[in-house]
Coordinates of C-alpha atoms in Angstrom, one line a residue:
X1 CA 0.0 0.0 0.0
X2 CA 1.2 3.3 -0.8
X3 CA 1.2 6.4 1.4
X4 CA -1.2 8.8 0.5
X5 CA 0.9 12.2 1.3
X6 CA 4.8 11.9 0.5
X7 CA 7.0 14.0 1.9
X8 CA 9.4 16.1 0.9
X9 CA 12.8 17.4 2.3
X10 CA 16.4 18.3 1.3
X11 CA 17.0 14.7 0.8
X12 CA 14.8 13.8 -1.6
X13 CA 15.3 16.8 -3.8
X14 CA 19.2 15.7 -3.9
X15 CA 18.1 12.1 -4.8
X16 CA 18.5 11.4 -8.7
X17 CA 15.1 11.0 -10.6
X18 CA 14.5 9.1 -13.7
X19 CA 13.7 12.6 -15.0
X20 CA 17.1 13.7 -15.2
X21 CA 18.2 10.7 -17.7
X22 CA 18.1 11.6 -21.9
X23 CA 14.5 10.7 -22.1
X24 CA 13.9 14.6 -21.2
X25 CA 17.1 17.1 -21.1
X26 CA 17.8 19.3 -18.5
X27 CA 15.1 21.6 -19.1
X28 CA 12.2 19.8 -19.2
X29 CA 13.3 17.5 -16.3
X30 CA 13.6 20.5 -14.1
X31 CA 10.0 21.6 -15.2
X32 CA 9.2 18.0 -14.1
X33 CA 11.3 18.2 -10.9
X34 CA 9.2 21.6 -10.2
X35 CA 5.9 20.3 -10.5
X36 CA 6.8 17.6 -8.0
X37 CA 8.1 19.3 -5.8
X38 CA 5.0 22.0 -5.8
X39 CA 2.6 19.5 -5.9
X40 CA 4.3 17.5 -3.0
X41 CA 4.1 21.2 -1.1
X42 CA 0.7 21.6 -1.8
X43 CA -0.3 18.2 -0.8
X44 CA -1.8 17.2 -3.8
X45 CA -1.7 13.2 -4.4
X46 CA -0.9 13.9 -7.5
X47 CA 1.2 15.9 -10.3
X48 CA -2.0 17.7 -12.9
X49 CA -1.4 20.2 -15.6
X50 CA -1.4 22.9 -13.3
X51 CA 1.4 22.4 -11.5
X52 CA 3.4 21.9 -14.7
X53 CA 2.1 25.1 -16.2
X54 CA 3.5 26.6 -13.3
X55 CA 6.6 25.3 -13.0
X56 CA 7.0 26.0 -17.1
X57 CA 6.6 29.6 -16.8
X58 CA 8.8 29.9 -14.1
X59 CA 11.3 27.8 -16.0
X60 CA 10.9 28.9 -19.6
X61 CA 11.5 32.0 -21.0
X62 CA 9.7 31.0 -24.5
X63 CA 6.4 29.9 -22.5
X64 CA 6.2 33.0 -20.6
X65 CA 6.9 35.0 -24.3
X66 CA 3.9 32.7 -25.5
X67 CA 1.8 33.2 -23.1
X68 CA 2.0 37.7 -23.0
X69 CA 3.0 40.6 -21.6
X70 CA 3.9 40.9 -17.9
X71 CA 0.5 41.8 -17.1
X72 CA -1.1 38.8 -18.3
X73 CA 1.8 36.6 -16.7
X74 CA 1.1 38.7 -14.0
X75 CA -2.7 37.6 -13.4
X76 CA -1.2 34.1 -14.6
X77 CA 1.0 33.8 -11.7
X78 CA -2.0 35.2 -9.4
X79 CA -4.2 32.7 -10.1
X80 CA -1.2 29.9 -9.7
X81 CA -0.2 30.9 -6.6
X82 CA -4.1 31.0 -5.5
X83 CA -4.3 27.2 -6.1
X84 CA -3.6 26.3 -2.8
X85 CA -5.4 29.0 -0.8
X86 CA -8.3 29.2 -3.2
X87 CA -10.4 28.2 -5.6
X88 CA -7.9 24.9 -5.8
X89 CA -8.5 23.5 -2.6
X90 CA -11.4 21.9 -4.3
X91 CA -9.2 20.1 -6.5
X92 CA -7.5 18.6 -3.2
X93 CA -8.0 14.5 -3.4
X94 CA -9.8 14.6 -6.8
X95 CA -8.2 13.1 -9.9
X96 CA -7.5 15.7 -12.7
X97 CA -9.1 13.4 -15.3
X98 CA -10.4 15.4 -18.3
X99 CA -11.4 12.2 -20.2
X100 CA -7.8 12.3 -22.6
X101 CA -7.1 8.7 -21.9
X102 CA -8.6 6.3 -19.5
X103 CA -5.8 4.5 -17.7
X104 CA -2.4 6.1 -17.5
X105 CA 0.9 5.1 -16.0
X106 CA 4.0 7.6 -15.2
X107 CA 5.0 9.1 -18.2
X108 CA 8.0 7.3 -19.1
X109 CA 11.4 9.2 -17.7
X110 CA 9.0 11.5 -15.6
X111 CA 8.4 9.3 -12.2
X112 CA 10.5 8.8 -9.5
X113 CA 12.4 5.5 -9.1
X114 CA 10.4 3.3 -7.1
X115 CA 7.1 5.6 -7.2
X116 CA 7.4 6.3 -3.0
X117 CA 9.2 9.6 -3.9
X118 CA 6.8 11.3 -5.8
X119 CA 3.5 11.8 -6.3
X120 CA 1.1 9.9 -9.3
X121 CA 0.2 11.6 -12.6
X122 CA -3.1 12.7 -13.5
X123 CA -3.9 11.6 -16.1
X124 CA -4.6 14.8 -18.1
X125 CA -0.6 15.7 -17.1
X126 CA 0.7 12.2 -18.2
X127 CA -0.9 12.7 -21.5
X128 CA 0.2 16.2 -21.9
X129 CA 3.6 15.1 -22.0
X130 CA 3.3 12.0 -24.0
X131 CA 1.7 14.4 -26.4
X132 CA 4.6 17.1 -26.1
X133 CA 7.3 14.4 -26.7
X134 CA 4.6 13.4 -30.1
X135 CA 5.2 16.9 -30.9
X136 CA 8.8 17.0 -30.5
X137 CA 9.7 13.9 -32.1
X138 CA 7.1 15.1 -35.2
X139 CA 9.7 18.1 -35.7
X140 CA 12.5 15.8 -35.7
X141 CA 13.6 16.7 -32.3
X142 CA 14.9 14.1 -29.4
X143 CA 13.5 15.9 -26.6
X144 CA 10.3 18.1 -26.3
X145 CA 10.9 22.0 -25.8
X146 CA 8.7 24.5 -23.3
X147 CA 6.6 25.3 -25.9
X148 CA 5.9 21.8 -26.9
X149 CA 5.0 21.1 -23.4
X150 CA 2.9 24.3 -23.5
X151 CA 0.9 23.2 -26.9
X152 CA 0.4 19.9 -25.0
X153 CA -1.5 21.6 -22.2
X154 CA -3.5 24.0 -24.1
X155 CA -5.1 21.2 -25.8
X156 CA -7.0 19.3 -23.3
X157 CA -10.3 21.7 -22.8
X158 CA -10.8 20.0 -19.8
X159 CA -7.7 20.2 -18.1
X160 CA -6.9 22.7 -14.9
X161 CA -4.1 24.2 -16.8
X162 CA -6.8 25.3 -19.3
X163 CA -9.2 26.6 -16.7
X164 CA -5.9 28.5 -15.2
X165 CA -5.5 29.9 -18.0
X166 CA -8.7 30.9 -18.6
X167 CA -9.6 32.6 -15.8
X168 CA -6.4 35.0 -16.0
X169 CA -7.9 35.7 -19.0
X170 CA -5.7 34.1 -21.5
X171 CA -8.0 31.9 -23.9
X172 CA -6.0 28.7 -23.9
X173 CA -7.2 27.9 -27.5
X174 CA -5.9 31.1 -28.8
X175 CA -3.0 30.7 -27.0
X176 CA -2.5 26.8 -28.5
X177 CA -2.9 27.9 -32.1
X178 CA -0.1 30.2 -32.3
X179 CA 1.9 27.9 -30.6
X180 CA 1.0 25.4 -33.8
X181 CA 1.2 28.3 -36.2
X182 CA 4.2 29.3 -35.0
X183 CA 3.8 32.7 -33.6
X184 CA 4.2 32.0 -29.9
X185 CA 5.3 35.3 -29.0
X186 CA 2.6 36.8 -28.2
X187 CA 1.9 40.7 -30.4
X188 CA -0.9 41.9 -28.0
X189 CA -4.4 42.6 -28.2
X190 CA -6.2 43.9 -31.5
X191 CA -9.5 44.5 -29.2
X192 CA -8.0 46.3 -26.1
X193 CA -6.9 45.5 -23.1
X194 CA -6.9 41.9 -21.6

């Protein structure tokens, strides 16, 4: 049986994860090794698409040119932070399952090495980054980027990245066609302000 709350200290960030191997690169890995860790603060049981949104921005200097301006990363980050005082409490012991795929095991190279270290996927976040390494390995590339990760998330309607995003005001399937298009950065708005 496995605990249901893992905790976290100086230790385990110094112990090696799978995460760190070729399968991802040093960038994404510490992405990864971000949304553990703040999902292992938070409490949550498991890693969801919010927590690697977060930990992507604050990693990725191409994500946070995707996503906007500093006031829209701004509001972004507000809403990030307010996971675990606000409105995400209510996400607390619930499965971040936006129907994607049914059953899903760790993402391969994205776990920890016996499984006690780290908390589960959701399944919505395992099949973002199955879908960002599809993305990468589509544009001939070994490891997925930021911005592949980022596409990946934007995606899933139903995930709690998406809603995030949504409710800084940053429509996530705006956001995910540029990204395919090819104009991540982001030029402002046409309309006015955000």
């Amino acid at each position: 049986m496995q605990p249901r709350t893992t905790r976290g200290g100086a230790h385990d960030e110094a112990v090696p994860h799978t995460d760190d191997d070729a399968a991802l690169g040093a960038e994404p890995a510490a992405v990864v090794a971000g949304a553990r860790r703040r999902a292992v603060r938070d409490g949550d049981r498991q890693i969801d698409t919010a927590h690697l949104l977060h930990s992507l921005l604050e990693h990725d200097p191409e994500v946070r040119a995707a996503v906007g301006d500093p006031q829209r990363l701004a509001r972004l980050f507000g809403y990030l932070v307010q996971r675990s005082i606000g409105y995400g409490l209510r996400w607390q012991g619930s499965v971040e399952d936006s129907g994607a795929i049914a059953v899903v095991a760790a993402p391969v190279g994205a776990g920890g090495r016996d499984g006690r270290d780290a908390p589960a996927w959701s399944p919505a976040a395992a099949a973002a980054m199955a879908a960002a390494r599809g993305r990468a390995r589509r544009r001939g590339e070994p490891r997925p980027a930021g911005t592949d990760l980022l596409a990946a998330l934007t995606a899933d309607p139903g995930s709690r990245a998406v809603e995030v995003l949504e409710r800084a005001g940053i429509p996530a399937r705006d956001l995910h066609d540029r990204i395919e298009t090819g104009t991540e950065e982001y030029a402002g708005d046409s309309g006015g302000s955000c």
